[in-house]
Coordinates of C-alpha atoms in Angstrom, one line a residue:
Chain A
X799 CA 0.0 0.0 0.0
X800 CA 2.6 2.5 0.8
X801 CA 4.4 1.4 -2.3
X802 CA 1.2 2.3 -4.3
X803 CA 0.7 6.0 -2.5
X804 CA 4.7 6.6 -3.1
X805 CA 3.9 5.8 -6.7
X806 CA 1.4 8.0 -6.7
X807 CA 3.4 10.9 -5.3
X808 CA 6.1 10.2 -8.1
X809 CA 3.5 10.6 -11.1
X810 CA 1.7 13.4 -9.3
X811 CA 5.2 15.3 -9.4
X812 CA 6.3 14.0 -13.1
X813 CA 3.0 15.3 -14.3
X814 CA 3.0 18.9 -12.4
X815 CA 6.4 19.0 -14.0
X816 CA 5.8 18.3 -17.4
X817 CA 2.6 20.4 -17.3
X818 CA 4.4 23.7 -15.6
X819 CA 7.3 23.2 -18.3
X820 CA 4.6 23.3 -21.4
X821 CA 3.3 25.8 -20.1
X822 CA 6.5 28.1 -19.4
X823 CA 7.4 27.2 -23.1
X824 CA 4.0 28.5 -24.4
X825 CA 4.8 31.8 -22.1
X826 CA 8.1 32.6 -23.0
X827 CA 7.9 33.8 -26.6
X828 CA 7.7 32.9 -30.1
X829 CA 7.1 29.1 -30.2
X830 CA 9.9 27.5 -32.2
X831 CA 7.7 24.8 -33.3
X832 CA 5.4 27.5 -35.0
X833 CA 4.6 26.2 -38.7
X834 CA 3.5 29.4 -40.7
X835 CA 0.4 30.7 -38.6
X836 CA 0.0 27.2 -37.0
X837 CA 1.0 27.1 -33.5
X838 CA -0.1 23.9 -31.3
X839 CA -1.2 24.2 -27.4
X840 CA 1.3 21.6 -26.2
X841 CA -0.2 21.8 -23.2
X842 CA -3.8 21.0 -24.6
X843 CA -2.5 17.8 -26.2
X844 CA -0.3 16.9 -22.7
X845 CA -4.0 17.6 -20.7
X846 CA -5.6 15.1 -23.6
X847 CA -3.4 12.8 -22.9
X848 CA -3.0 12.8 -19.1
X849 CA -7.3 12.9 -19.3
X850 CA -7.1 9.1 -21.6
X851 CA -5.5 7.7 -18.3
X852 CA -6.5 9.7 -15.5
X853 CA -9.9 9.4 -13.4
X854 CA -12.8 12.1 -14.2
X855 CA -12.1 13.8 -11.4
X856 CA -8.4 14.4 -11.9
X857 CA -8.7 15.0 -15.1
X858 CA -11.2 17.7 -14.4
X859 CA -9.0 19.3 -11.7
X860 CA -5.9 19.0 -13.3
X861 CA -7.8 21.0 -16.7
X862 CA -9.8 23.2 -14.0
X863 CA -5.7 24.2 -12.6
X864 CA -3.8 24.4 -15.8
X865 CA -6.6 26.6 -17.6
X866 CA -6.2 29.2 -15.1
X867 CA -2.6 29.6 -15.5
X868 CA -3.0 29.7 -19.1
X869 CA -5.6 32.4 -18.1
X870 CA -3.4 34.3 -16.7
X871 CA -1.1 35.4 -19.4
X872 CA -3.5 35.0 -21.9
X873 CA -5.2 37.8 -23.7
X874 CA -8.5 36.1 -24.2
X875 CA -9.7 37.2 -20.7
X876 CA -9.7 35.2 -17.6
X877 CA -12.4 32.7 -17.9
X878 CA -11.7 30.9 -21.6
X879 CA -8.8 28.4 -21.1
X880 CA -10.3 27.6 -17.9
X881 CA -13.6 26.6 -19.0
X882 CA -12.5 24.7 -21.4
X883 CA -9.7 23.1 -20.5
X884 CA -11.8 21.8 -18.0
X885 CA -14.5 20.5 -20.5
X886 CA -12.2 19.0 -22.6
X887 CA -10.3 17.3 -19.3
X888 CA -13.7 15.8 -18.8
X889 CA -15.0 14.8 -21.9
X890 CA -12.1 13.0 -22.9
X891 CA -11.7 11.3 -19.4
X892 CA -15.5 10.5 -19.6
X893 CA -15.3 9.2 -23.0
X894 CA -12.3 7.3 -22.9
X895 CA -13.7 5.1 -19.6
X896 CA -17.2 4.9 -21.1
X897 CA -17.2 4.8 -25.4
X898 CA -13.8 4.5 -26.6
X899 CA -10.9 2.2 -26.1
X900 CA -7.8 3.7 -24.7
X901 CA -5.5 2.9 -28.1
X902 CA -3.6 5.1 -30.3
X903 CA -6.4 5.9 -32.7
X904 CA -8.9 7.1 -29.8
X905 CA -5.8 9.5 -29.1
X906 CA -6.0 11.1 -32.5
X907 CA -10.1 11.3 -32.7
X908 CA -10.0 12.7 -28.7
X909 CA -7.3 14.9 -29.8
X910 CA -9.0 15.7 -32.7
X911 CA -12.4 16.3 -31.3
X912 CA -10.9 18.2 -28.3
X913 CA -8.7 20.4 -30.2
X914 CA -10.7 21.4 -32.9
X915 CA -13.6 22.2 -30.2
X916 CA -11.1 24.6 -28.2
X917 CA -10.0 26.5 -31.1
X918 CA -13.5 26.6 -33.3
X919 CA -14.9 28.1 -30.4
X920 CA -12.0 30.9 -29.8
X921 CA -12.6 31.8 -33.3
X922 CA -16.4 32.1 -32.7
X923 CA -16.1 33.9 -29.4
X924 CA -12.8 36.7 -30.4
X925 CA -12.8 36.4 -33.5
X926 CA -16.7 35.9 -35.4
X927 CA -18.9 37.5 -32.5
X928 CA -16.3 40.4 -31.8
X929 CA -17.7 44.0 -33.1
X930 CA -14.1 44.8 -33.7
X931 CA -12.7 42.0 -35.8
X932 CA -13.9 41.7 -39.7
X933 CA -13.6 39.0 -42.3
X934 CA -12.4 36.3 -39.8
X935 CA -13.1 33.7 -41.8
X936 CA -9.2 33.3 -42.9
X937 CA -8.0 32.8 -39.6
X938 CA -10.3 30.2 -38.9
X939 CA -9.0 28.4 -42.3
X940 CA -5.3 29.2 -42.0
X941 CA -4.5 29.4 -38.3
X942 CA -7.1 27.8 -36.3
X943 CA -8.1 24.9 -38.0
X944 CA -3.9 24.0 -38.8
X945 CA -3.5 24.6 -34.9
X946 CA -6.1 22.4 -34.2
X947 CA -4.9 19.8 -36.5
X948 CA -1.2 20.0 -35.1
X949 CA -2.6 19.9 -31.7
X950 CA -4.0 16.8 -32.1
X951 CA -0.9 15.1 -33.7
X952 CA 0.9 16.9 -30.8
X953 CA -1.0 14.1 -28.6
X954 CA 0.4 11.0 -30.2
X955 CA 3.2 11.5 -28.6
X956 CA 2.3 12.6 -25.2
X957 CA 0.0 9.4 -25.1
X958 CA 2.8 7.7 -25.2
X959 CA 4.2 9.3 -22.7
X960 CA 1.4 9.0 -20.8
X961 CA 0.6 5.5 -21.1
X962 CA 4.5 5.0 -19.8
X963 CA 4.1 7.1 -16.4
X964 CA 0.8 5.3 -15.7
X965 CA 2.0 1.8 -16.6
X966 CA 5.2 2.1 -14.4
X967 CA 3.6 4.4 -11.6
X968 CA -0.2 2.7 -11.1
Chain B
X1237 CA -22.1 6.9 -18.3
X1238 CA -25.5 7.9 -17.1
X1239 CA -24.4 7.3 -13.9
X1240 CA -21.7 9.1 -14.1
X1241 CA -23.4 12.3 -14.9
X1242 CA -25.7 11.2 -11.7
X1243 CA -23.2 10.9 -9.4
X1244 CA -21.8 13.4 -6.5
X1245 CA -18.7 14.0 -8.4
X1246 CA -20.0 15.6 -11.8
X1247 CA -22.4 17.5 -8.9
X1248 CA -18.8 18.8 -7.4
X1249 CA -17.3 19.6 -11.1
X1250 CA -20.4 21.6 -12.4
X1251 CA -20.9 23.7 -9.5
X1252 CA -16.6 24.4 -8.9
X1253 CA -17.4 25.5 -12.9
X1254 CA -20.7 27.8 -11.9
X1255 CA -18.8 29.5 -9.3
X1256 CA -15.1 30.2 -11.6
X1257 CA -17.6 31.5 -14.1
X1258 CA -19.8 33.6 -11.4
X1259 CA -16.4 35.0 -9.9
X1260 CA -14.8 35.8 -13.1
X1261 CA -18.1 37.5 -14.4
X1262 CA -18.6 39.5 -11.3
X1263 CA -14.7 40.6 -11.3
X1264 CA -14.4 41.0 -15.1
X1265 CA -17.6 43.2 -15.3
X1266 CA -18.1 45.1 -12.5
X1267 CA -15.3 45.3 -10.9
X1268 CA -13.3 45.8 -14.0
X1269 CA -10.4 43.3 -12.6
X1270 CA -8.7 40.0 -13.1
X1271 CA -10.7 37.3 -11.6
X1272 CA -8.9 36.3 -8.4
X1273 CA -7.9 32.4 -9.3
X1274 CA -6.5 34.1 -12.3
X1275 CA -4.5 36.6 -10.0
X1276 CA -3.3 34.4 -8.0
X1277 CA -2.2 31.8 -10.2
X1278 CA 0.0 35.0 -12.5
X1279 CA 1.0 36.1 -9.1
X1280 CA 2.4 32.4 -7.8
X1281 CA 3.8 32.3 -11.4
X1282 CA 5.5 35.1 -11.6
X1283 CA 8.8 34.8 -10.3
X1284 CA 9.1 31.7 -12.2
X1285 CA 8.0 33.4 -15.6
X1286 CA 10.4 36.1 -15.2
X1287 CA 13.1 33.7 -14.4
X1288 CA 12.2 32.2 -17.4
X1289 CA 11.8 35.0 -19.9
X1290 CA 15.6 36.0 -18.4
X1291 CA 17.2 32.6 -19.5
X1292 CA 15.5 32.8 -22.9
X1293 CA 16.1 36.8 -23.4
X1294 CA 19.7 35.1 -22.5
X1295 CA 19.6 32.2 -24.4
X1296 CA 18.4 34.4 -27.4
X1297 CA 20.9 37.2 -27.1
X1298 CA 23.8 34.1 -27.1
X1299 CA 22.7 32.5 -30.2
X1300 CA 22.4 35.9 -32.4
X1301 CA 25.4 36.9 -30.9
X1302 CA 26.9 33.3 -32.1
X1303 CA 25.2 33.5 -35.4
X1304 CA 25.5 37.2 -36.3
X1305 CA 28.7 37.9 -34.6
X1306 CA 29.1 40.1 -31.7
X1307 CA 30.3 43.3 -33.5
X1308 CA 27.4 42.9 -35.7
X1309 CA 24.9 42.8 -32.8
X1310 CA 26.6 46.0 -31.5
X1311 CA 26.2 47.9 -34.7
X1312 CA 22.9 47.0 -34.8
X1313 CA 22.3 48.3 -32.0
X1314 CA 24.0 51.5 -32.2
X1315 CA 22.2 51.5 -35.6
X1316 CA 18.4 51.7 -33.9
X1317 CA 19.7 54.4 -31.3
X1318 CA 20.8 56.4 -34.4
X1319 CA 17.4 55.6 -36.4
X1320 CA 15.7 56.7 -33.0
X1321 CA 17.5 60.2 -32.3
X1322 CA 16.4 61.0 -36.2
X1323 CA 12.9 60.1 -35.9
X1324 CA 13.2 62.0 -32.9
X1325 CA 14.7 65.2 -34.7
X1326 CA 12.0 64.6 -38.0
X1327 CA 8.6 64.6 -35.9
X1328 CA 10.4 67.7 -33.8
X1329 CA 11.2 69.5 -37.1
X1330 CA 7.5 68.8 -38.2
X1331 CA 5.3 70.1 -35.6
X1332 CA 5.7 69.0 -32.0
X1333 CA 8.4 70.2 -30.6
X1334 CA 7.9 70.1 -27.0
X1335 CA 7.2 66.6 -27.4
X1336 CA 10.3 65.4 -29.4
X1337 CA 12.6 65.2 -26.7
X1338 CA 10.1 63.0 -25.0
X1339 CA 11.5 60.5 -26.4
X1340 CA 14.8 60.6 -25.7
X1341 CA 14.8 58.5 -23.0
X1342 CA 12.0 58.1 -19.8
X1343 CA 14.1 60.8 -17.5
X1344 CA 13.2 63.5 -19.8
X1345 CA 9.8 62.5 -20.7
X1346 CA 9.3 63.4 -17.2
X1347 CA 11.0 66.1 -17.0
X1348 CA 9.1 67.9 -19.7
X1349 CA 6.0 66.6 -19.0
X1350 CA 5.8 66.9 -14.9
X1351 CA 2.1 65.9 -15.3
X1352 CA 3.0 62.4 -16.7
X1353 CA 3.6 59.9 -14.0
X1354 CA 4.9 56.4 -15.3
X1355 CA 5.5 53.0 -14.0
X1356 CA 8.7 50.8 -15.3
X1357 CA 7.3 47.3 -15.7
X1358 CA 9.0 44.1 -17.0
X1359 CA 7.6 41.9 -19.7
X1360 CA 7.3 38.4 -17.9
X1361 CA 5.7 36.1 -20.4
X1362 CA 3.5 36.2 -23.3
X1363 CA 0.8 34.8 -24.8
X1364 CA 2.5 32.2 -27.5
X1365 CA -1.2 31.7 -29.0
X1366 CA -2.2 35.1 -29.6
X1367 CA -1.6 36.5 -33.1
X1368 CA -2.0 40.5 -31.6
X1369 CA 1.5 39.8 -29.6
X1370 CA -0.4 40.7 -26.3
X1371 CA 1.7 40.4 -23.2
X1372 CA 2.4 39.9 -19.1
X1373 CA 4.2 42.8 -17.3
X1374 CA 5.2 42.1 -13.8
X1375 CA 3.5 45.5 -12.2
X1376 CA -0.5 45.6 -11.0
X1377 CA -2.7 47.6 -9.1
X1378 CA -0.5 47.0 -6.0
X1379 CA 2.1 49.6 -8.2
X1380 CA -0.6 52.2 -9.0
X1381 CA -1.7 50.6 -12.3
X1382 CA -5.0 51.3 -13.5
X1383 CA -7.2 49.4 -16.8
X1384 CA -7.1 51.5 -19.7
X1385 CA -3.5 52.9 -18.8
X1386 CA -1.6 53.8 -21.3
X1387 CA 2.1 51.3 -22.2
X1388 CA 4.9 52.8 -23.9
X1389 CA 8.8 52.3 -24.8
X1390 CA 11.4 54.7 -25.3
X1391 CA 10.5 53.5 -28.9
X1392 CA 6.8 55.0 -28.7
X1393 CA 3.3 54.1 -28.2
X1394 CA 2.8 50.0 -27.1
X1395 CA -0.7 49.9 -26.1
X1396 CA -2.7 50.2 -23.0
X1397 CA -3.4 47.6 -20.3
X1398 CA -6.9 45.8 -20.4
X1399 CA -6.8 43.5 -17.0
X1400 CA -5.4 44.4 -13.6
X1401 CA -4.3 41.8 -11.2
X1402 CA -2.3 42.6 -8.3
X1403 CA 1.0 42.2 -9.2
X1404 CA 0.3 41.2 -12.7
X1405 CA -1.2 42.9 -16.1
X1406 CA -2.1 42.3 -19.5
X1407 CA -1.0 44.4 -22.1
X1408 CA -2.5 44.6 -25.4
X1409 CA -1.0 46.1 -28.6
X1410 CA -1.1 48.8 -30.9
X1411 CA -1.9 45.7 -33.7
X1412 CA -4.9 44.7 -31.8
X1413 CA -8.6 45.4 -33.3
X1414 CA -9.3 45.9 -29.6
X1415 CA -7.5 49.8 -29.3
X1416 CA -8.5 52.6 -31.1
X1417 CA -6.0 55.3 -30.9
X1418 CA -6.7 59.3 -31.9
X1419 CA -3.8 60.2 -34.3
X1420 CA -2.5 63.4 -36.1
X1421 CA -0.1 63.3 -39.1
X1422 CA 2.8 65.1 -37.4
X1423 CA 3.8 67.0 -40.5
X1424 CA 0.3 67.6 -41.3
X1425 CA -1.8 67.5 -38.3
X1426 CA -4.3 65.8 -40.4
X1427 CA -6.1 63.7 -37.8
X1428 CA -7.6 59.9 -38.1
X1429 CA -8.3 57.4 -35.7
X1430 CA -5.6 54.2 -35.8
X1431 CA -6.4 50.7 -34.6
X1432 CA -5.5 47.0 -35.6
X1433 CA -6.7 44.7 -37.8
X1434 CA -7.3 41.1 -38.4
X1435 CA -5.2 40.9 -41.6
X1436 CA -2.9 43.6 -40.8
X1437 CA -1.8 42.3 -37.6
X1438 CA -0.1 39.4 -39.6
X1439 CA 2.5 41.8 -41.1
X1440 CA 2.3 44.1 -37.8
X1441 CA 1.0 46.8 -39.7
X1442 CA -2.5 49.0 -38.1
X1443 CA -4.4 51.1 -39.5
X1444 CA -4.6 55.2 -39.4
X1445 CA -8.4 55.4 -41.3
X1446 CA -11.3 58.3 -41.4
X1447 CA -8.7 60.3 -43.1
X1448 CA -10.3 64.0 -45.3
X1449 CA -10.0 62.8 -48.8
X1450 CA -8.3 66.5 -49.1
X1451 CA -5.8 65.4 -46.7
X1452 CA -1.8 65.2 -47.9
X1453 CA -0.8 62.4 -45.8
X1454 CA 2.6 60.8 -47.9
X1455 CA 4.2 57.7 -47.3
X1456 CA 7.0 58.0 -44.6
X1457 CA 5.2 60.1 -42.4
X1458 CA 5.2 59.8 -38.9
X1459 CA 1.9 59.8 -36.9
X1460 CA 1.1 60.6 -33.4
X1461 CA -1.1 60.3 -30.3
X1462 CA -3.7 63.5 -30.8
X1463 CA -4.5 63.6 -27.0
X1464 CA -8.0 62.6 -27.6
X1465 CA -9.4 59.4 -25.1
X1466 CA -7.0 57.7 -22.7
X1467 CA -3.4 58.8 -24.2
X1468 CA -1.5 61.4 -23.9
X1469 CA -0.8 63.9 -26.9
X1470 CA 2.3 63.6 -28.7
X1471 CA 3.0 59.6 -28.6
X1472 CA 4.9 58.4 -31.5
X1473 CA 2.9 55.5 -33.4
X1474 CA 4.5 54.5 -36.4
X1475 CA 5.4 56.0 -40.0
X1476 CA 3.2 55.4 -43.0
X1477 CA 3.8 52.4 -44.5
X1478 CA 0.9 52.9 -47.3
X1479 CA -2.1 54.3 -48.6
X1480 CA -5.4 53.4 -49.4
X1481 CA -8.9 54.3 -50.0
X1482 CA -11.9 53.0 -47.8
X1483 CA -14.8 50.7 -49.8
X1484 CA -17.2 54.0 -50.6
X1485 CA -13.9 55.6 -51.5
X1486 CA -14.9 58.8 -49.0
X1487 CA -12.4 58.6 -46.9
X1488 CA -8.3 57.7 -47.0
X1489 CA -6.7 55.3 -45.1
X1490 CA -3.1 54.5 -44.7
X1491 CA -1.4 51.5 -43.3
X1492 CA 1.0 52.7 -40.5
X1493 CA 4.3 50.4 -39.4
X1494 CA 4.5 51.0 -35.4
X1495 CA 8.5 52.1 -34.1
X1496 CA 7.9 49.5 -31.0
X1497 CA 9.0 46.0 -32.6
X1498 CA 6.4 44.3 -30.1
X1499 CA 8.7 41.0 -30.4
X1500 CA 11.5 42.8 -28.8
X1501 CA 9.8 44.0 -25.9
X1502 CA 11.6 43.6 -22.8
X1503 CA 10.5 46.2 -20.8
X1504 CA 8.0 49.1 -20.4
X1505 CA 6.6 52.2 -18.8
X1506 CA 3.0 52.3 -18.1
X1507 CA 1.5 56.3 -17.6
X1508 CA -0.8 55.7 -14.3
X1509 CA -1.8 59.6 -14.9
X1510 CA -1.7 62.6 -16.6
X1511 CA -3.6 65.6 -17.2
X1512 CA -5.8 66.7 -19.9
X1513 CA -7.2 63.5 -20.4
X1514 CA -9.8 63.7 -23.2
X1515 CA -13.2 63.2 -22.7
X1516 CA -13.4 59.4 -24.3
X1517 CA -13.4 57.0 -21.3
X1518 CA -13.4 53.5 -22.6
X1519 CA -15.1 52.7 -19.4
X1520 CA -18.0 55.9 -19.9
X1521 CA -18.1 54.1 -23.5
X1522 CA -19.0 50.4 -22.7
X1523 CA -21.7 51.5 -19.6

């Protein structure tokens, strides 16, 4: 038993790690991965991933805790990344233990579904609704969509990861 | 599943949801203020945001010097002070003189303009994601800093700051469709109103529009704050870049390149107050 909580511990702390670094890289300037306008959220894809394996409830926390520190540098206001990093945390979680098999291929669709949801909505809220933006329609094509696309093949390998923590550490 | 969305825990999830989202509203709306999870998550940040904004300020300063060369990185630099001091002496020799030496670095802009009180503020992280370069500086209300307060460089105008947290605040930019900006041509004093645009913002560019078809704006021209709204008169913007036509062809516009290089930010000095502050309060505005 105390072997189990120990292992707990140890992927508790791997995963606040791995999660504080993506985020620091996403803070600290221009993202070297950047492919013309397309720019994954690496820590989206590492939330994704952490949410295949991870209870509901700890998925929902851990999205619920890493969207408020994206809100806090981000300009979108205080409230988007939390919201729905949180709902994506949980509809992935609750998916994966209730629909889908927990393989490589529910990674990609999850990814997919969770990616393209997070940045089809930014466009609709900043971008489509907003008085002050006009003809919006390109970045939706040429930035969002490609972001949402490379975020969800930034999962594959972060499921891996993933998988690998959980295997050794549950 | 069903019983999943039955059971106590979804209960717990939904309501810790309802109450971020009633928190954030009532902060964000009335009282005009980061919502306080958000606060205190860019406050425990912080220190470890500017830490890492150092080593990669660092990190990026070592590899241009490796790449470029040191000497070269020196000139260059020597090269913008030059190009600074003679957009200085232009805008002077066009129309406002008392406010050319504003520039020449933050000691004198105070000590012309006594009225003016500023805030120095580090950048600490940005926002990777957003296309408008928007930004974190490491000074909040605790240091006197108000929404709507104007951000500038020794470069010029930067934008103003659109959420206060305690020790933390947003910034967003010149490039944003967010900020509109009253403007004068400095060699004509032909007036406009300049803000950002979706397309623009791509190429850093905004826009200096509801121009007098009669006007004489020409490319090269510098264009600055009129004094109108929240920021002080006199700001240096940018320098035409081109020129244009609105749709109904009434109207000029012309595409202005900002001085700030918003990628090269490091630091900043927010104006917490001066006086004549024209009569268009953002805040006035939205109620």
């Amino acid at each position: 038993m105390p072997d189990k909580r120990k292992s707990g511990v140890e992927l508790f702390f791997i995963n606040f790690a791995l999660f504080a670094l993506l985020l620091l890289l996403h803070t600290v300037g221009d993202s070297v991965i950047k492919i013309a306008g397309a720019t994954p959220i690496l820590t989206l894809s590492a939330l994704i991933a952490f949410s295949m394996f991870a209870s509901e409830w700890t998925s929902s926390f851990t999205g619920l805790v890493l969207g408020i520190f994206a809100d806090s540098v981000s300009a979108n206001g205080s409230l988007f990344n939390t919201v729905c990093y949180l709902l994506i945390a949980l509809f992935v979680s609750v998916i994966l233990h209730f629909l889908f098999n927990n393989n490589l291929r529910s990674s990609i669709a999850v990814g997919l579904i969770g990616s393209v949801f997070f940045f089809t909505l930014k466009w609709l809220i900043f971008f489509a609704l907003s008085r002050n933006v006009q003809n919006s329609l390109p970045y939706l094509l040429y930035t969002a969509l490609p972001s949402a696309l490379y975020t969800a093949i930034a999962v594959v390998p972060f499921y891996y990861l993933e998988r690998y923590l959980f295997k050794k550490y549950s | 599943m069903r019983f999943f969305f039955r059971s106590r825990q979804f209960k717990i999830i939904v309501s810790v949801l309802a109450i971020v989202i009633a928190v954030s509203a009532v902060f964000g709306l009335i009282g005009r203020r980061m919502a306080p999870q958000t606060d205190i998550a860019g406050t425990v940040a912080a220190p470890v945001r500017q830490l890492a904004t150092t080593v990669k300020n660092a990190f990026s300063d070592f590899i241009t010097a490796y790449s470029d060369g040191n000497a070269l990185m020196l000139e260059n630099a020597e090269l913008k002070s030059q190009l600074n001091d003679l957009r200085e002496k232009v805008a002077d020799y066009d129309s406002i003189k008392t406010q050319n030496d504003f520039y020449k670095d933050y000691l004198e802009i105070k000590e012309k303009n006594p009225d003016l009180k500023m805030c120095g503020a580090t950048l600490i992280s940005r926002d990777s994601d957003d296309i408008y370069q928007g930004f974190l500086i490491n000074k909040g209300s605790m240091s006197g800093i108000k929404k709507y307060d104007p951000v500038i460089t020794d470069e010029g105008l930067v934008g103003y700051v659109t959420e206060v947290g305690l020790t933390t605040s947003k910034v967003t930019t010149l490039i944003s469709p967010e900020l509109t900006v009253g403007a004068l041509n400095s060699r004509t004093d032909d007036s406009g109103i300049v803000s950002g645009n979706l397309d623009l913002s791509k190429s850093g560019l905004c826009r200096f529009s509801n121009l007098a078809r009669s006007c004489s704006v020409a490319i090269g021209d510098y264009v600055v704050t009129s004094g109108e709204g929240i920021f002080p008169k006199g700001i240096l913007i940018g320098s035409i870049d081109s020129i244009g036509t609105d749709k109904l062809n009434t109207s000029i516009y012309a595409d202005i390149k900002p001085f700030v290089d918003f990628s090269e930010i490091r630091g900043v000095m927010v104006i917490t107050s001066f006086n004549d502050k024209g009569g268009i309060n953002p805040e006035e505005e939205e109620k």
